[in-house]
Amino acid sequence: MRRRFQTRLQHPAQIVATGFGTAILVGTALLTLPIATATGESSGWLTALFTATSAVCVTGLVVVDTGSHWSVFGEVVIAGLFQVGGLGIMTMATLFTALLAGRLGLRTRIAVATETKSVSVTDMRRLVRNVVAFSLASEAVIALALTARFMIGYGEPLGRALYLGGFHAVSAFNNAGFALWPDNLMRFVADPWICLPIAIAVIVGGLGFPVVFELAKTWRHPSRWSVLTRITVVVTLVLLAIGTLFFLAAEWHNPRTMGALDDADKPLAAFFAAVMPRSGGFNTLDIAHMNPSSWLFTDLLMFIGGGSASTAGGIKVTTFGLLAFIIWAELRGEPRVNVGHRRLPESTQRQAMTITLMGVVLVAVSTYGLLLLTPYSLDRVLFEVISAFATNGLSTGITAHTSVAGHVLLSLLMFVGRIGPLTLGSALALKERTRRYELPEERVIVG
């Protein structure tokens, strides 16, 4: 029996999925304890499960107010869950193995390569140490900036300021979107000393560790950047610029969002709104009162998400960029897809198209299911579904009011979105098959 179980978990993707599932179960168990709530009464398994799933999957969707419902113990548990979820279960497991055993097995190195999207499985111990060190250092810098602002600008005592700064720094860098105020960050909409550090943390955390490490070494020489770094940086900057301009135009006169702000504060609010669909999940504008056009545009940004091997969700900006090159090559009739001075392998093209198509199908099916379970309109339900799939956390305000079945559906969607459609599909396959022959080719009419 034990040997059969080990055989079924030999595929790295299976190990990653099992690790995330285990973390969710542990978090659920901790959050069901009476000590985890402010009232001292158990929250019940569904609330605990949804919150634990949202935290581990670094989503940020909630069915209860984080700051008032949970105790300090519960908030610390939630912060720990999205810290673990952001770094990756396999990354944490490999770090502990490296520190305790001093050496890593091949299976463990392959598992971490699957989680971090690393091209090579060599020297995985150093990779994991760099990832963890960079993450903790980034969170510490953002936490200090926020702590100083809470003390100087809002008169918070040192202990409370440190707690607020640390919680939101970890939440921002891991693109978790959990906040300790009922209105998320709407009270800070005009405060650049709060909004900008959180936005920077979301952007850096959403770039992806391979891109960040490469930029740290070659930021002065863009010509040396890899295809991954070029696509990630360019697409990210383009989406941020377009997003900022769009929200400025769409919400400038909306009295329930930007209309009430001073003109000088509107660019900051628009920039923050453009950053958060990367998978940040925070909001300084009332999402529920945005124009429908802003909802649709946010849907698109959330679905694209952030960088590969990052704490962000979505199909990833790399996938989106690769699809653009694939389409451009097809329109020009070129037999090969080239990115800069590099040729894109056919396997990478298939992977990009598979991830995108699986994401579209999953969102469509889940939207239809949630429509059957809730009385809300299509635009609100679609927004919620994409937010869950992209592990984003932005909401039009209907999450807490959906049915039990709706909460279960969104929980499953967050789990699948965090693991990744392709990774989860691989995890469900009991074994890989290698075709030892080729079939005759036949042209098929397309379109």
Tab-separated table of C-alpha atoms in Angstrom:
chain	number	residue	atom	x	y	z
A	1	MET	CA	0.000	0.000	0.000
A	2	ARG	CA	2.743	2.462	0.960
A	3	ARG	CA	4.755	1.672	-2.156
A	4	ARG	CA	1.689	2.210	-4.351
A	5	PHE	CA	1.016	5.611	-2.698
A	6	GLN	CA	4.630	6.689	-3.251
A	7	THR	CA	4.420	5.652	-6.895
A	8	ARG	CA	1.344	7.794	-7.415
A	9	LEU	CA	3.154	10.852	-6.012
A	10	GLN	CA	6.332	10.578	-8.057
A	11	HIS	CA	5.309	13.289	-10.509
A	12	PRO	CA	6.551	16.689	-9.234
A	13	ALA	CA	3.237	18.356	-10.058
A	14	GLN	CA	1.460	15.861	-7.825
A	15	ILE	CA	3.792	16.690	-4.961
A	16	VAL	CA	3.189	20.434	-5.404
A	17	ALA	CA	-0.596	19.976	-5.474
A	18	THR	CA	-0.480	17.712	-2.420
A	19	GLY	CA	1.672	20.229	-0.554
A	20	PHE	CA	-0.731	23.099	-1.170
A	21	GLY	CA	-3.696	20.918	-0.255
A	22	THR	CA	-2.053	19.894	2.997
A	23	ALA	CA	-1.307	23.509	3.907
A	24	ILE	CA	-4.955	24.401	3.315
A	25	LEU	CA	-6.140	21.592	5.576
A	26	VAL	CA	-3.720	22.607	8.348
A	27	GLY	CA	-4.803	26.243	8.036
A	28	THR	CA	-8.464	25.236	8.144
A	29	ALA	CA	-7.899	23.258	11.316
A	30	LEU	CA	-6.139	26.202	13.000
A	31	LEU	CA	-8.786	28.723	11.953
A	32	THR	CA	-11.616	26.579	13.318
A	33	LEU	CA	-10.142	26.890	16.821
A	34	PRO	CA	-12.048	29.277	19.127
A	35	ILE	CA	-8.800	31.133	19.855
A	36	ALA	CA	-8.651	32.167	16.174
A	37	THR	CA	-11.695	34.457	16.386
A	38	ALA	CA	-12.177	37.748	18.205
A	39	THR	CA	-15.323	36.451	19.947
A	40	GLY	CA	-13.752	33.195	21.120
A	41	GLU	CA	-16.280	31.112	19.202
A	42	SER	CA	-15.457	28.724	16.375
A	43	SER	CA	-16.015	30.132	12.885
A	44	GLY	CA	-17.159	26.849	11.431
A	45	TRP	CA	-15.411	24.714	8.847
A	46	LEU	CA	-16.685	26.534	5.742
A	47	THR	CA	-15.481	29.982	6.807
A	48	ALA	CA	-12.176	28.519	7.946
A	49	LEU	CA	-11.761	26.500	4.743
A	50	PHE	CA	-12.538	29.445	2.466
A	51	THR	CA	-10.190	31.761	4.385
A	52	ALA	CA	-7.383	29.188	4.519
A	53	THR	CA	-7.731	28.466	0.805
A	54	SER	CA	-7.731	32.176	-0.016
A	55	ALA	CA	-4.625	32.695	2.142
A	56	VAL	CA	-2.583	29.722	0.928
A	57	CYS	CA	-3.544	30.491	-2.669
A	58	VAL	CA	-2.622	34.178	-2.014
A	59	THR	CA	-5.981	35.352	-3.328
A	60	GLY	CA	-7.540	37.702	-0.763
A	61	LEU	CA	-11.231	36.914	-1.248
A	62	VAL	CA	-12.956	36.800	2.155
A	63	VAL	CA	-16.367	35.891	3.537
A	64	VAL	CA	-15.770	37.702	6.860
A	65	ASP	CA	-13.927	40.914	7.698
A	66	THR	CA	-10.339	39.966	8.484
A	67	GLY	CA	-9.626	42.729	10.995
A	68	SER	CA	-12.774	42.373	13.118
A	69	HIS	CA	-13.638	38.670	12.844
A	70	TRP	CA	-10.267	37.087	13.530
A	71	SER	CA	-8.157	37.455	16.671
A	72	VAL	CA	-4.459	38.264	16.624
A	73	PHE	CA	-3.805	34.520	16.604
A	74	GLY	CA	-6.100	34.094	13.603
A	75	GLU	CA	-4.501	37.000	11.745
A	76	VAL	CA	-1.028	35.589	12.386
A	77	VAL	CA	-2.177	32.204	11.079
A	78	ILE	CA	-3.563	33.867	7.942
A	79	ALA	CA	-0.321	35.812	7.442
A	80	GLY	CA	1.660	32.616	7.847
A	81	LEU	CA	-0.527	30.854	5.306
A	82	PHE	CA	-0.108	33.457	2.577
A	83	GLN	CA	3.614	33.668	3.330
A	84	VAL	CA	3.911	29.920	2.808
A	85	GLY	CA	1.631	30.063	-0.215
A	86	GLY	CA	3.613	32.887	-1.765
A	87	LEU	CA	6.978	31.213	-1.435
A	88	GLY	CA	5.593	27.861	-2.461
A	89	ILE	CA	5.204	24.716	-0.411
A	90	MET	CA	8.023	22.961	-2.219
A	91	THR	CA	10.346	25.944	-1.853
A	92	MET	CA	9.824	25.980	1.917
A	93	ALA	CA	10.140	22.213	2.165
A	94	THR	CA	13.390	22.262	0.206
A	95	LEU	CA	14.834	25.011	2.401
A	96	PHE	CA	14.144	23.031	5.551
A	97	THR	CA	15.541	19.885	3.957
A	98	ALA	CA	18.694	21.732	2.932
A	99	LEU	CA	19.226	23.138	6.405
A	100	LEU	CA	18.595	19.845	8.194
A	101	ALA	CA	20.016	17.242	5.839
A	102	GLY	CA	22.646	19.256	4.019
A	103	ARG	CA	21.887	17.614	0.691
A	104	LEU	CA	18.937	17.246	-1.630
A	105	GLY	CA	17.619	14.300	-3.547
A	106	LEU	CA	16.938	14.518	-7.272
A	107	ARG	CA	13.172	14.162	-6.762
A	108	THR	CA	13.116	17.096	-4.342
A	109	ARG	CA	15.131	19.281	-6.721
A	110	ILE	CA	12.767	18.463	-9.588
A	111	ALA	CA	9.765	19.277	-7.367
A	112	VAL	CA	11.178	22.707	-6.548
A	113	ALA	CA	11.990	23.316	-10.205
A	114	THR	CA	8.333	22.654	-10.977
A	115	GLU	CA	7.157	25.144	-8.329
A	116	THR	CA	9.647	27.910	-9.162
A	117	LYS	CA	9.560	27.318	-12.948
A	118	SER	CA	13.352	26.987	-12.849
A	119	VAL	CA	14.947	25.816	-16.085
A	120	SER	CA	17.702	23.859	-14.348
A	121	VAL	CA	17.423	21.472	-11.426
A	122	THR	CA	21.026	21.921	-10.358
A	123	ASP	CA	22.010	23.724	-7.183
A	124	MET	CA	18.382	24.024	-6.075
A	125	ARG	CA	19.483	24.647	-2.510
A	126	ARG	CA	21.134	27.941	-3.433
A	127	LEU	CA	18.122	28.930	-5.514
A	128	VAL	CA	15.730	28.392	-2.625
A	129	ARG	CA	17.949	30.271	-0.191
A	130	ASN	CA	18.125	33.221	-2.595
A	131	VAL	CA	14.341	33.201	-3.065
A	132	VAL	CA	13.639	33.154	0.653
A	133	ALA	CA	16.328	35.736	1.456
A	134	PHE	CA	15.093	38.110	-1.233
A	135	SER	CA	11.468	37.682	-0.158
A	136	LEU	CA	12.160	38.341	3.514
A	137	ALA	CA	14.435	41.294	2.743
A	138	SER	CA	11.845	42.888	0.449
A	139	GLU	CA	9.092	42.387	3.006
A	140	ALA	CA	11.274	43.897	5.725
A	141	VAL	CA	11.976	47.043	3.693
A	142	ILE	CA	8.299	47.559	2.857
A	143	ALA	CA	7.308	46.817	6.455
A	144	LEU	CA	9.696	49.483	7.781
A	145	ALA	CA	8.342	52.067	5.337
A	146	LEU	CA	4.736	51.309	6.284
A	147	THR	CA	5.559	51.200	9.995
A	148	ALA	CA	7.138	54.644	9.847
A	149	ARG	CA	4.102	56.023	8.042
A	150	PHE	CA	1.616	54.515	10.500
A	151	MET	CA	3.567	56.005	13.401
A	152	ILE	CA	4.252	59.452	11.950
A	153	GLY	CA	1.150	59.994	9.870
A	154	TYR	CA	-1.525	58.213	11.912
A	155	GLY	CA	-0.197	58.261	15.459
A	156	GLU	CA	-0.089	54.496	15.913
A	157	PRO	CA	2.069	53.233	18.808
A	158	LEU	CA	5.236	51.390	17.846
A	159	GLY	CA	3.891	47.897	18.502
A	160	ARG	CA	0.682	48.414	16.540
A	161	ALA	CA	2.536	50.181	13.724
A	162	LEU	CA	4.992	47.278	13.430
A	163	TYR	CA	2.115	44.809	13.345
A	164	LEU	CA	0.219	46.727	10.671
A	165	GLY	CA	3.342	47.347	8.624
A	166	GLY	CA	4.515	43.747	8.797
A	167	PHE	CA	1.117	42.214	8.002
A	168	HIS	CA	0.469	44.391	4.965
A	169	ALA	CA	4.042	44.165	3.692
A	170	VAL	CA	3.885	40.362	3.656
A	171	SER	CA	0.397	40.490	2.157
A	172	ALA	CA	1.507	42.900	-0.579
A	173	PHE	CA	4.736	41.150	-1.586
A	174	ASN	CA	2.953	37.804	-1.780
A	175	ASN	CA	0.108	39.398	-3.771
A	176	ALA	CA	-2.330	38.151	-1.119
A	177	GLY	CA	-4.577	41.227	-0.845
A	178	PHE	CA	-5.560	40.705	2.800
A	179	ALA	CA	-6.051	43.955	4.734
A	180	LEU	CA	-7.030	44.648	8.338
A	181	TRP	CA	-9.650	47.323	7.622
A	182	PRO	CA	-13.275	46.786	6.503
A	183	ASP	CA	-12.777	49.061	3.487
A	184	ASN	CA	-9.468	47.406	2.555
A	185	LEU	CA	-7.207	50.420	1.789
A	186	MET	CA	-9.831	52.922	0.657
A	187	ARG	CA	-9.058	55.237	3.581
A	188	PHE	CA	-5.518	55.650	2.197
A	189	VAL	CA	-6.527	56.474	-1.385
A	190	ALA	CA	-4.744	59.838	-1.313
A	191	ASP	CA	-1.731	58.744	0.771
A	192	PRO	CA	1.272	57.952	-1.451
A	193	TRP	CA	3.332	56.866	1.577
A	194	ILE	CA	0.968	53.904	1.990
A	195	CYS	CA	-0.120	53.260	-1.595
A	196	LEU	CA	3.257	53.417	-3.333
A	197	PRO	CA	5.185	51.000	-1.032
A	198	ILE	CA	2.335	48.488	-1.305
A	199	ALA	CA	2.139	48.940	-5.088
A	200	ILE	CA	5.911	48.480	-5.426
A	201	ALA	CA	5.772	45.328	-3.302
A	202	VAL	CA	2.997	43.926	-5.510
A	203	ILE	CA	4.928	44.709	-8.705
A	204	VAL	CA	8.203	43.231	-7.462
A	205	GLY	CA	6.511	40.155	-6.024
A	206	GLY	CA	4.607	39.736	-9.286
A	207	LEU	CA	7.632	39.910	-11.596
A	208	GLY	CA	8.852	36.422	-10.747
A	209	PHE	CA	12.040	35.392	-8.989
A	210	PRO	CA	13.973	34.428	-12.164
A	211	VAL	CA	13.276	37.855	-13.661
A	212	VAL	CA	14.156	39.717	-10.470
A	213	PHE	CA	17.457	37.857	-10.084
A	214	GLU	CA	18.380	38.463	-13.719
A	215	LEU	CA	17.510	42.154	-13.492
A	216	ALA	CA	19.664	42.458	-10.379
A	217	LYS	CA	22.664	41.251	-12.381
A	218	THR	CA	22.081	42.760	-15.817
A	219	TRP	CA	19.718	45.726	-15.336
A	220	ARG	CA	22.235	48.034	-17.027
A	221	HIS	CA	22.458	45.804	-20.115
A	222	PRO	CA	18.972	45.108	-21.544
A	223	SER	CA	20.566	43.484	-24.597
A	224	ARG	CA	21.666	40.610	-22.385
A	225	TRP	CA	18.224	39.951	-20.973
A	226	SER	CA	16.644	36.586	-21.617
A	227	VAL	CA	13.394	36.232	-23.547
A	228	LEU	CA	11.552	35.647	-20.258
A	229	THR	CA	12.837	38.887	-18.733
A	230	ARG	CA	12.219	40.959	-21.852
A	231	ILE	CA	8.637	39.822	-22.265
A	232	THR	CA	7.859	40.132	-18.560
A	233	VAL	CA	9.276	43.640	-18.195
A	234	VAL	CA	7.861	45.034	-21.448
A	235	VAL	CA	4.365	43.569	-21.056
A	236	THR	CA	4.240	44.611	-17.392
A	237	LEU	CA	5.162	48.223	-18.172
A	238	VAL	CA	2.727	48.380	-21.084
A	239	LEU	CA	-0.163	46.999	-19.027
A	240	LEU	CA	0.578	49.362	-16.130
A	241	ALA	CA	0.665	52.380	-18.452
A	242	ILE	CA	-2.483	51.407	-20.346
A	243	GLY	CA	-4.252	50.496	-17.123
A	244	THR	CA	-3.450	53.810	-15.456
A	245	LEU	CA	-4.681	55.814	-18.444
A	246	PHE	CA	-7.821	53.691	-18.757
A	247	PHE	CA	-8.866	54.074	-15.115
A	248	LEU	CA	-8.193	57.806	-15.265
A	249	ALA	CA	-10.503	58.143	-18.253
A	250	ALA	CA	-13.173	55.699	-17.102
A	251	GLU	CA	-13.474	56.766	-13.447
A	252	TRP	CA	-12.473	60.447	-13.500
A	253	HIS	CA	-16.036	61.738	-13.179
A	254	ASN	CA	-17.539	58.768	-11.292
A	255	PRO	CA	-18.797	60.369	-8.030
A	256	ARG	CA	-18.533	57.046	-6.165
A	257	THR	CA	-14.896	56.383	-7.058
A	258	MET	CA	-12.539	59.114	-8.331
A	259	GLY	CA	-15.097	61.871	-8.740
A	260	ALA	CA	-14.883	62.876	-5.088
A	261	LEU	CA	-11.068	63.054	-5.109
A	262	ASP	CA	-8.929	66.086	-5.787
A	263	ASP	CA	-7.516	66.133	-9.303
A	264	ALA	CA	-3.993	65.807	-7.895
A	265	ASP	CA	-4.930	62.532	-6.142
A	266	LYS	CA	-6.584	60.852	-9.118
A	267	PRO	CA	-3.371	59.701	-10.898
A	268	LEU	CA	-2.269	57.887	-7.735
A	269	ALA	CA	-5.661	56.189	-7.431
A	270	ALA	CA	-5.581	55.194	-11.113
A	271	PHE	CA	-2.049	53.818	-10.877
A	272	PHE	CA	-2.941	51.804	-7.782
A	273	ALA	CA	-6.038	50.455	-9.543
A	274	ALA	CA	-3.868	49.424	-12.514
A	275	VAL	CA	-1.327	47.628	-10.332
A	276	MET	CA	-3.720	45.572	-8.231
A	277	PRO	CA	-5.252	43.414	-11.021
A	278	ARG	CA	-1.782	41.895	-11.458
A	279	SER	CA	-2.905	39.773	-8.485
A	280	GLY	CA	-2.386	42.318	-5.685
A	281	GLY	CA	-6.002	42.308	-4.541
A	282	PHE	CA	-5.928	45.580	-2.569
A	283	ASN	CA	-8.228	48.434	-3.498
A	284	THR	CA	-8.365	52.136	-2.710
A	285	LEU	CA	-11.447	52.690	-4.880
A	286	ASP	CA	-14.842	51.121	-4.249
A	287	ILE	CA	-14.895	48.242	-6.743
A	288	ALA	CA	-18.635	47.718	-6.296
A	289	HIS	CA	-19.352	51.223	-7.641
A	290	MET	CA	-16.983	51.215	-10.599
A	291	ASN	CA	-18.386	51.554	-14.092
A	292	PRO	CA	-19.101	48.270	-15.919
A	293	SER	CA	-16.396	49.157	-18.449
A	294	SER	CA	-13.869	49.271	-15.595
A	295	TRP	CA	-15.056	45.853	-14.416
A	296	LEU	CA	-14.523	44.391	-17.871
A	297	PHE	CA	-11.066	45.935	-18.235
A	298	THR	CA	-10.132	44.698	-14.768
A	299	ASP	CA	-11.322	41.224	-15.796
A	300	LEU	CA	-8.821	41.258	-18.648
A	301	LEU	CA	-5.954	42.460	-16.431
A	302	MET	CA	-6.742	39.875	-13.753
A	303	PHE	CA	-6.898	37.054	-16.284
A	304	ILE	CA	-3.456	38.006	-17.613
A	305	GLY	CA	-2.019	38.318	-14.085
A	306	GLY	CA	1.664	38.716	-13.241
A	307	GLY	CA	5.002	37.127	-14.100
A	308	SER	CA	5.908	33.461	-14.278
A	309	ALA	CA	7.327	31.868	-11.117
A	310	SER	CA	5.960	34.800	-9.119
A	311	THR	CA	3.468	35.175	-6.313
A	312	ALA	CA	0.920	36.465	-8.839
A	313	GLY	CA	-1.811	34.481	-10.536
A	314	GLY	CA	-3.528	34.501	-13.927
A	315	ILE	CA	-2.220	32.948	-17.116
A	316	LYS	CA	0.867	35.176	-16.617
A	317	VAL	CA	2.177	38.077	-18.660
A	318	THR	CA	4.757	35.764	-20.233
A	319	THR	CA	2.000	33.577	-21.661
A	320	PHE	CA	0.137	36.643	-22.902
A	321	GLY	CA	3.279	38.004	-24.543
A	322	LEU	CA	4.116	34.680	-26.175
A	323	LEU	CA	0.605	34.440	-27.591
A	324	ALA	CA	1.071	37.855	-29.183
A	325	PHE	CA	4.278	36.661	-30.895
A	326	ILE	CA	2.596	33.419	-32.002
A	327	ILE	CA	-0.305	35.345	-33.556
A	328	TRP	CA	2.041	37.824	-35.209
A	329	ALA	CA	4.125	35.027	-36.742
A	330	GLU	CA	0.982	33.283	-38.013
A	331	LEU	CA	-0.369	36.477	-39.554
A	332	ARG	CA	2.921	36.991	-41.379
A	333	GLY	CA	3.015	33.372	-42.524
A	334	GLU	CA	6.333	32.650	-40.834
A	335	PRO	CA	7.084	28.946	-40.191
A	336	ARG	CA	8.835	29.687	-36.889
A	337	VAL	CA	8.028	31.972	-33.956
A	338	ASN	CA	10.929	34.259	-33.141
A	339	VAL	CA	11.257	36.509	-30.099
A	340	GLY	CA	14.098	38.931	-30.614
A	341	HIS	CA	17.075	36.846	-31.707
A	342	ARG	CA	15.701	33.613	-30.266
A	343	ARG	CA	13.409	30.954	-31.719
A	344	LEU	CA	10.487	29.846	-29.578
A	345	PRO	CA	10.282	26.031	-29.156
A	346	GLU	CA	7.062	24.389	-30.315
A	347	SER	CA	6.584	22.848	-26.866
A	348	THR	CA	6.545	26.325	-25.315
A	349	GLN	CA	4.004	27.507	-27.874
A	350	ARG	CA	1.728	24.554	-27.087
A	351	GLN	CA	2.088	25.177	-23.371
A	352	ALA	CA	1.112	28.852	-23.727
A	353	MET	CA	-1.936	28.006	-25.821
A	354	THR	CA	-2.941	25.149	-23.509
A	355	ILE	CA	-2.751	27.282	-20.375
A	356	THR	CA	-4.792	30.050	-21.980
A	357	LEU	CA	-7.458	27.748	-23.393
A	358	MET	CA	-7.786	25.812	-20.133
A	359	GLY	CA	-8.120	29.102	-18.279
A	360	VAL	CA	-10.861	30.324	-20.610
A	361	VAL	CA	-12.791	27.049	-20.330
A	362	LEU	CA	-12.429	26.960	-16.552
A	363	VAL	CA	-13.635	30.547	-16.177
A	364	ALA	CA	-16.581	29.964	-18.536
A	365	VAL	CA	-17.734	26.772	-16.786
A	366	SER	CA	-17.286	28.274	-13.313
A	367	THR	CA	-19.154	31.436	-14.298
A	368	TYR	CA	-22.081	29.376	-15.541
A	369	GLY	CA	-22.070	27.338	-12.327
A	370	LEU	CA	-21.958	30.393	-10.073
A	371	LEU	CA	-24.755	32.033	-12.045
A	372	LEU	CA	-26.931	29.047	-11.190
A	373	LEU	CA	-26.011	29.341	-7.502
A	374	THR	CA	-26.400	33.102	-7.038
A	375	PRO	CA	-28.946	35.791	-8.008
A	376	TYR	CA	-26.293	38.238	-9.203
A	377	SER	CA	-25.753	39.587	-12.699
A	378	LEU	CA	-23.296	38.163	-15.192
A	379	ASP	CA	-20.786	41.010	-14.929
A	380	ARG	CA	-20.494	40.666	-11.150
A	381	VAL	CA	-20.273	36.873	-11.246
A	382	LEU	CA	-17.681	36.926	-14.042
A	383	PHE	CA	-15.608	39.424	-12.060
A	384	GLU	CA	-15.720	37.170	-8.990
A	385	VAL	CA	-14.829	34.032	-10.924
A	386	ILE	CA	-11.857	35.584	-12.706
A	387	SER	CA	-10.669	37.074	-9.425
A	388	ALA	CA	-10.729	33.620	-7.819
A	389	PHE	CA	-9.106	31.877	-10.803
A	390	ALA	CA	-6.396	34.552	-11.070
A	391	THR	CA	-5.877	34.428	-7.269
A	392	ASN	CA	-6.459	38.171	-7.275
A	393	GLY	CA	-8.862	38.991	-4.453
A	394	LEU	CA	-10.656	42.009	-5.916
A	395	SER	CA	-14.416	41.755	-5.476
A	396	THR	CA	-17.595	43.636	-6.305
A	397	GLY	CA	-18.867	42.707	-2.841
A	398	ILE	CA	-20.784	39.498	-3.498
A	399	THR	CA	-18.311	36.945	-2.092
A	400	ALA	CA	-19.733	36.846	1.415
A	401	HIS	CA	-23.314	36.638	0.149
A	402	THR	CA	-23.013	33.610	-2.130
A	403	SER	CA	-24.364	30.220	-1.080
A	404	VAL	CA	-22.418	27.408	0.563
A	405	ALA	CA	-22.065	25.725	-2.813
A	406	GLY	CA	-20.817	29.010	-4.249
A	407	HIS	CA	-18.146	29.274	-1.558
A	408	VAL	CA	-17.023	25.715	-2.268
A	409	LEU	CA	-16.875	26.462	-5.995
A	410	LEU	CA	-14.792	29.599	-5.446
A	411	SER	CA	-12.487	27.685	-3.072
A	412	LEU	CA	-11.852	25.014	-5.707
A	413	LEU	CA	-11.287	27.722	-8.300
A	414	MET	CA	-8.702	29.464	-6.103
A	415	PHE	CA	-6.881	26.168	-5.575
A	416	VAL	CA	-6.821	25.349	-9.286
A	417	GLY	CA	-5.805	28.909	-10.132
A	418	ARG	CA	-2.876	28.842	-7.711
A	419	ILE	CA	-1.575	25.440	-8.761
A	420	GLY	CA	-2.121	26.236	-12.411
A	421	PRO	CA	-4.346	24.449	-14.908
A	422	LEU	CA	-1.419	22.754	-16.635
A	423	THR	CA	0.267	21.707	-13.377
A	424	LEU	CA	-2.965	20.366	-11.956
A	425	GLY	CA	-3.673	18.477	-15.142
A	426	SER	CA	-0.236	16.889	-14.957
A	427	ALA	CA	-0.797	16.019	-11.312
A	428	LEU	CA	-3.992	14.157	-12.172
A	429	ALA	CA	-2.215	12.021	-14.759
A	430	LEU	CA	-0.979	8.824	-13.138
A	431	LYS	CA	1.880	8.415	-15.569
A	432	GLU	CA	3.384	10.074	-18.600
A	433	ARG	CA	3.245	8.387	-21.988
A	434	THR	CA	5.904	8.636	-24.651
A	435	ARG	CA	4.814	8.057	-28.243
A	436	ARG	CA	7.348	5.848	-30.022
A	437	TYR	CA	6.014	6.465	-33.522
A	438	GLU	CA	4.744	9.272	-35.766
A	439	LEU	CA	1.449	9.231	-37.705
A	440	PRO	CA	1.037	10.487	-41.282
A	441	GLU	CA	0.386	14.226	-41.543
A	442	GLU	CA	-2.936	15.577	-42.833
A	443	ARG	CA	-3.892	19.206	-43.333
A	444	VAL	CA	-7.142	20.374	-41.715
A	445	ILE	CA	-9.117	23.463	-42.732
A	446	VAL	CA	-9.038	25.983	-39.885
A	447	GLY	CA	-11.441	28.906	-39.682
